[in-house]
Structures are given as C-alpha cells and as structure tokens.
PDB file of C-alpha atoms in Angstrom:
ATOM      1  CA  UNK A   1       0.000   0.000   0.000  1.00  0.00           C
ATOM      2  CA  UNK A   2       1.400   3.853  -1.162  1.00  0.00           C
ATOM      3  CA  UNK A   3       1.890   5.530   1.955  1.00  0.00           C
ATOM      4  CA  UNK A   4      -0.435   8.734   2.526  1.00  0.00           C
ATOM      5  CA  UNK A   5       2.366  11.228   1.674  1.00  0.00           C
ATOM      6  CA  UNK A   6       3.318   9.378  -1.401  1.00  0.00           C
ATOM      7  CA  UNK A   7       0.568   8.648  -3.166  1.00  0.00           C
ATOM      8  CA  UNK A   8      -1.723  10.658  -6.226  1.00  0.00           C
ATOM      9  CA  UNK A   9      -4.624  12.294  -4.497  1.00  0.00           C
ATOM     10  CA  UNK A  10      -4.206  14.965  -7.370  1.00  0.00           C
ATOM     11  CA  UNK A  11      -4.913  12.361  -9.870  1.00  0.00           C
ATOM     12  CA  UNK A  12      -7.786  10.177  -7.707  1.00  0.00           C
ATOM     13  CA  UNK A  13      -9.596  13.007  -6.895  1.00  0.00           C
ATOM     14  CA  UNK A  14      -9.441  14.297 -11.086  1.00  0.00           C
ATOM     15  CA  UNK A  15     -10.935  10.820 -11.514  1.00  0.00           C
ATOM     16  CA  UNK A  16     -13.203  11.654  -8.896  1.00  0.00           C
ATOM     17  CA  UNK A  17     -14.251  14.841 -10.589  1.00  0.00           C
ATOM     18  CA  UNK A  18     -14.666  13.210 -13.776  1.00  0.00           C
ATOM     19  CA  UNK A  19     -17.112  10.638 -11.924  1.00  0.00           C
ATOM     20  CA  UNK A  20     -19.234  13.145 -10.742  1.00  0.00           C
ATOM     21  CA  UNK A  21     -19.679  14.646 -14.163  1.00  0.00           C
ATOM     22  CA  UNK A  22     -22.104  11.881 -14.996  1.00  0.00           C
ATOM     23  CA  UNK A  23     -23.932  12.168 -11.531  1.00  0.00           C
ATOM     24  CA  UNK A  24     -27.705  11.787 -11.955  1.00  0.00           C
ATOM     25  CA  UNK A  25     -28.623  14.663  -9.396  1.00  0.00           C
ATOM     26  CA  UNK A  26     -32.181  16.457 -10.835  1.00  0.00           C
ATOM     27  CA  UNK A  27     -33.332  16.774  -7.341  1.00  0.00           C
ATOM     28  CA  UNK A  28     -30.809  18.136  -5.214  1.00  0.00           C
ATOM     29  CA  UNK A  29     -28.519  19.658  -8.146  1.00  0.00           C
ATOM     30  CA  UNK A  30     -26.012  18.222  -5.784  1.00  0.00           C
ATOM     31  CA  UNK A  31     -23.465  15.858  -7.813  1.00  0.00           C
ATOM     32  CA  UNK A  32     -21.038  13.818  -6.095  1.00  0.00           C
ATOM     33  CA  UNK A  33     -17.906  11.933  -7.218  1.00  0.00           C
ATOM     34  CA  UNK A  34     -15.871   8.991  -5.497  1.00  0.00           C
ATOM     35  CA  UNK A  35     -12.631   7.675  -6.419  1.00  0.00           C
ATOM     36  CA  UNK A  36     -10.158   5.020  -5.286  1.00  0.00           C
ATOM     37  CA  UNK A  37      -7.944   2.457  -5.353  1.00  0.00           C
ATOM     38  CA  UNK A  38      -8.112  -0.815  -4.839  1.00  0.00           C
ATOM     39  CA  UNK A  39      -5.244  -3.023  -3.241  1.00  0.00           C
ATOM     40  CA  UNK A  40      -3.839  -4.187  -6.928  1.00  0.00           C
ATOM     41  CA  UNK A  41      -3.902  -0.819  -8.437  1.00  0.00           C
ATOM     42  CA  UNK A  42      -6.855  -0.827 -10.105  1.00  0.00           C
ATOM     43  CA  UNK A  43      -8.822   2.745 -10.100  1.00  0.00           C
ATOM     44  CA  UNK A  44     -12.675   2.650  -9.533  1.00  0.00           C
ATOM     45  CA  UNK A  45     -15.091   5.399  -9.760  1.00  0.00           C
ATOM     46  CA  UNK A  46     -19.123   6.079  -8.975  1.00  0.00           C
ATOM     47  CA  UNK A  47     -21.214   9.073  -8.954  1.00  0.00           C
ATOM     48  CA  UNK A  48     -24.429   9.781  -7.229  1.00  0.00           C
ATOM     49  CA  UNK A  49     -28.113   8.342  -8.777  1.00  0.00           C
ATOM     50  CA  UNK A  50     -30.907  10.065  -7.464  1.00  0.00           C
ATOM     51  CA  UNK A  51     -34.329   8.933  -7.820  1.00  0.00           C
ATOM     52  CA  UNK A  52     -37.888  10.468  -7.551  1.00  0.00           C
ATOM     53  CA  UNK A  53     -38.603   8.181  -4.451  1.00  0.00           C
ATOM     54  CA  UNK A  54     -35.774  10.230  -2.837  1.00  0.00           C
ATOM     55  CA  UNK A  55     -35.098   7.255  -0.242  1.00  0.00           C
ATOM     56  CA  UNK A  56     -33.675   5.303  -2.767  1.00  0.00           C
ATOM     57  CA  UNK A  57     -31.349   6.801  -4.274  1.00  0.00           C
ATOM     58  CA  UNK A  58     -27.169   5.462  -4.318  1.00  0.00           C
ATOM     59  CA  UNK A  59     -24.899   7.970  -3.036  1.00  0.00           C
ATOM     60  CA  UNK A  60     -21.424   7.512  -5.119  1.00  0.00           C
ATOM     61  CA  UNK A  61     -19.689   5.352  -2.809  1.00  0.00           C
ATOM     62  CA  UNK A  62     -22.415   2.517  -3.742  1.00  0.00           C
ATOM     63  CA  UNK A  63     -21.309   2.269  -7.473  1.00  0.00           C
ATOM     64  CA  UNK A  64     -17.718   2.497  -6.384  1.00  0.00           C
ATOM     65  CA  UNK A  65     -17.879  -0.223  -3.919  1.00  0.00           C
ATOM     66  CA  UNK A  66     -20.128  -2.327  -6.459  1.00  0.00           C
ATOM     67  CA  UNK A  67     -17.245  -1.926  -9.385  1.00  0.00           C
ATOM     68  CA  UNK A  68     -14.486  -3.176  -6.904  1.00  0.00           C
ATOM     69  CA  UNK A  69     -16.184  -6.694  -6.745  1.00  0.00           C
ATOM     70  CA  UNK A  70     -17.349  -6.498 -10.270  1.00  0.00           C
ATOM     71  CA  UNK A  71     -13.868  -5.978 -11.416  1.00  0.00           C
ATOM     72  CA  UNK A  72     -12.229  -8.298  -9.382  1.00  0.00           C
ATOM     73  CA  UNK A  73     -12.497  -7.410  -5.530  1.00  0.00           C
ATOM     74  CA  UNK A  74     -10.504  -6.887  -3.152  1.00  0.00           C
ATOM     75  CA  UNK A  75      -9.674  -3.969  -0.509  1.00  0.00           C
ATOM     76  CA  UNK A  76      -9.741  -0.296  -0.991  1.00  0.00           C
ATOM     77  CA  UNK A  77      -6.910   1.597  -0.067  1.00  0.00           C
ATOM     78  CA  UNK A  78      -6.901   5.060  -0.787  1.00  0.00           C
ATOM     79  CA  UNK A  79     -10.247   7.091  -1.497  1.00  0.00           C
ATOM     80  CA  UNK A  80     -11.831  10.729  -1.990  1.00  0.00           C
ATOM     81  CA  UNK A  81     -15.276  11.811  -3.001  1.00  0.00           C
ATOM     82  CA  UNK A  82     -15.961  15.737  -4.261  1.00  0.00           C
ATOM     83  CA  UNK A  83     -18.637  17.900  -5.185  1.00  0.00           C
ATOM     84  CA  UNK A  84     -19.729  18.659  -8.391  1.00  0.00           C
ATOM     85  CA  UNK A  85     -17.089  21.388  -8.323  1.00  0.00           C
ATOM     86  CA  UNK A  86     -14.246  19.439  -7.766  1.00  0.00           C
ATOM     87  CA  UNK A  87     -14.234  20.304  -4.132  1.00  0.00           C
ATOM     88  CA  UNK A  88     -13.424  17.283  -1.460  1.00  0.00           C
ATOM     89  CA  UNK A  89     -16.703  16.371   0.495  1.00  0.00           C
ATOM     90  CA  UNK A  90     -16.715  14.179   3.510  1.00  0.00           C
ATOM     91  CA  UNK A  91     -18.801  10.457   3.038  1.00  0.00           C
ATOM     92  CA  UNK A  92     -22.129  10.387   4.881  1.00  0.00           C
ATOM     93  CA  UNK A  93     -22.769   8.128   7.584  1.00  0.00           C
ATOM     94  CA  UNK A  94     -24.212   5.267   5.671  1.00  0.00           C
ATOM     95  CA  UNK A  95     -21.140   5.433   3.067  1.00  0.00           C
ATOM     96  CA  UNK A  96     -18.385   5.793   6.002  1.00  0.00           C
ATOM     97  CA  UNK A  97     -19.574   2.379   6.808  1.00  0.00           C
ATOM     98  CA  UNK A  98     -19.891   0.674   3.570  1.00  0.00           C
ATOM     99  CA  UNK A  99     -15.987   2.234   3.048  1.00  0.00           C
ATOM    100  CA  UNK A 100     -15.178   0.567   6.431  1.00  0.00           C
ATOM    101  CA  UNK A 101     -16.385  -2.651   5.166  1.00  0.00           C
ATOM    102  CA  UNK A 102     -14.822  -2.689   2.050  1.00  0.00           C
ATOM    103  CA  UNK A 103     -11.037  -0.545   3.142  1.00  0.00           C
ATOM    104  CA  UNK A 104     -10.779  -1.717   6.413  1.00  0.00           C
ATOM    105  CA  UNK A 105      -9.710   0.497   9.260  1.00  0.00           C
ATOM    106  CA  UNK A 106      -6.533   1.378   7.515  1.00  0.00           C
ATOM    107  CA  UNK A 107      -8.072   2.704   4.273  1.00  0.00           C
ATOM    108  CA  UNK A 108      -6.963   6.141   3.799  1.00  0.00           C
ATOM    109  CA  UNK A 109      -9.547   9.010   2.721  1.00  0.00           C
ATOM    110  CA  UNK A 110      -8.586  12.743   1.685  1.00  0.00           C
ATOM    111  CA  UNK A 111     -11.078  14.186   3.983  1.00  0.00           C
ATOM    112  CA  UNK A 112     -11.708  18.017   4.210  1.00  0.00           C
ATOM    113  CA  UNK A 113      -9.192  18.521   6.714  1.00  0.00           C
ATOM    114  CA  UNK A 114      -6.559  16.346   5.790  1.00  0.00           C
ATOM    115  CA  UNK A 115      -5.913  12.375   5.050  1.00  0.00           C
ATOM    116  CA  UNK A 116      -7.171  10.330   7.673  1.00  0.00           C
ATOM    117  CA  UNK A 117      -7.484   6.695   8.123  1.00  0.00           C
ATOM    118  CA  UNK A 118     -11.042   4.628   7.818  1.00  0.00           C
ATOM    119  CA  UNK A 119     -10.617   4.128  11.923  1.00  0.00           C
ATOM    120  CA  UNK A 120     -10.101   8.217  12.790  1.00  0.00           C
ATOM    121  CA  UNK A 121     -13.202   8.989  10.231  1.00  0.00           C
ATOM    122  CA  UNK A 122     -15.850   6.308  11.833  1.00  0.00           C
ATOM    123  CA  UNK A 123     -14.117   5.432  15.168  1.00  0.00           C
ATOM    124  CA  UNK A 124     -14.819   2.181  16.857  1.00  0.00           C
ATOM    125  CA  UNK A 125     -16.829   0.924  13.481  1.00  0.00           C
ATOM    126  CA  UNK A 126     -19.070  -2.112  13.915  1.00  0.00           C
ATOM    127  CA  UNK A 127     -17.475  -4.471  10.349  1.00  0.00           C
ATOM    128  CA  UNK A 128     -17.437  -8.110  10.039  1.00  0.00           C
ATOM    129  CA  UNK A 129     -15.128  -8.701  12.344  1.00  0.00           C
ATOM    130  CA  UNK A 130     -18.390  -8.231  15.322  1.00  0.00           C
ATOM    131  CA  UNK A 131     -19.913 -11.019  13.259  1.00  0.00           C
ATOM    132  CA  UNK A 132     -17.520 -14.142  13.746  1.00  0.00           C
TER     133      UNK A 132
END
C-alpha cells in the first residue's frame, strides 16, 4: 500500500471529478464523485443516482464499492469523493460504513481537513469482524 504522503490524491480526486460529471442529481442539483484504489492498483469510480422516491437513491460510494467486486475485488486503499465542483466532500454516515467494510480500518480518505485513516473517520466501526 502507497503511503499517505506518497501517493496521487491529485490524480484520484481528477478521476473523482470526472465521476461526478455523470452524476444523476435532478433533485438536489447536488453531484457527487468517489474515487479510489483498490489493493492491486486498479482505479474505480461512482457518482451519485438520485431517484424520484428520494429514499432510494445510491450515493457515489455505492457504485464504487459495487465496481471493486465487479472488477475483481478486493480492498480499498486510498479514497476521496468531491462535489460537483471538484471540491473534497466528507462520506455520509451510511457510506463511512460501507468504506469501512470494504477498506478496512486502515483505508486512507482525503477528507476536508486532511488524510485520515477509515478508523479516525468512523471510530470504533461495527465491520465483520463483530460477526464471527
């Protein structure tokens, strides 16, 4: 795994941008981009899909997470989600965990104060590990 200070976040959060270019936001006007790697390099991407039952709709992390097992699997390592102007948001709630289940505690996020790991951004995090 890069190590925070080495790696790209210029170029994840770009693809992050890019993502939330095709964001499906004619509700909230609000589009939202996620990019990151997984553990063998690859580079996955989602963007936000409202829908007119406003409940369901997939925040960006979703279609990110689902393209890491489609493609292969594995364990994010490094991630950021942005705005529709290119501007680093934080995950909700419901997407800090589904990054916690699919990074681990160690995965590393460019937050809007800084990169943090998975553990700092949702402390004490209930994963699979409560399960066995």
């Amino acid at each position: 795994v890069v190590a925070a200070e080495d790696f790209d976040w210029e170029a994840l959060t770009a693809a992050a941008a890019e993502a939330s270019r095709h964001a499906y936001a004619p509700y909230s006007h609000f589009a939202v981009g996620a990019a990151a790697t997984a553990d063998d390099g690859r580079v996955l991407t989602g963007c936000n899909v409202e829908n007119a039952a406003y409940g369901v709709g997939l925040c960006a992390e979703c279609g990110l997470v689902s393209q890491l097992h489609l493609t292969g699997g594995g364990k994010l390592t490094h991630f950021v989600c942005v705005n529709g102007e290119g501007e680093v948001i934080m995950p909700c709630g419901r997407c800090r965990q589904l990054l916690h289940e699919n990074g681990g505690p160690g995965l590393l996020l460019l937050t809007v104060s800084g990169v943090k790991r998975m553990d700092e951004v949702l402390p004490d995090a209930f994963g699979p590990d409560d399960l066995d």
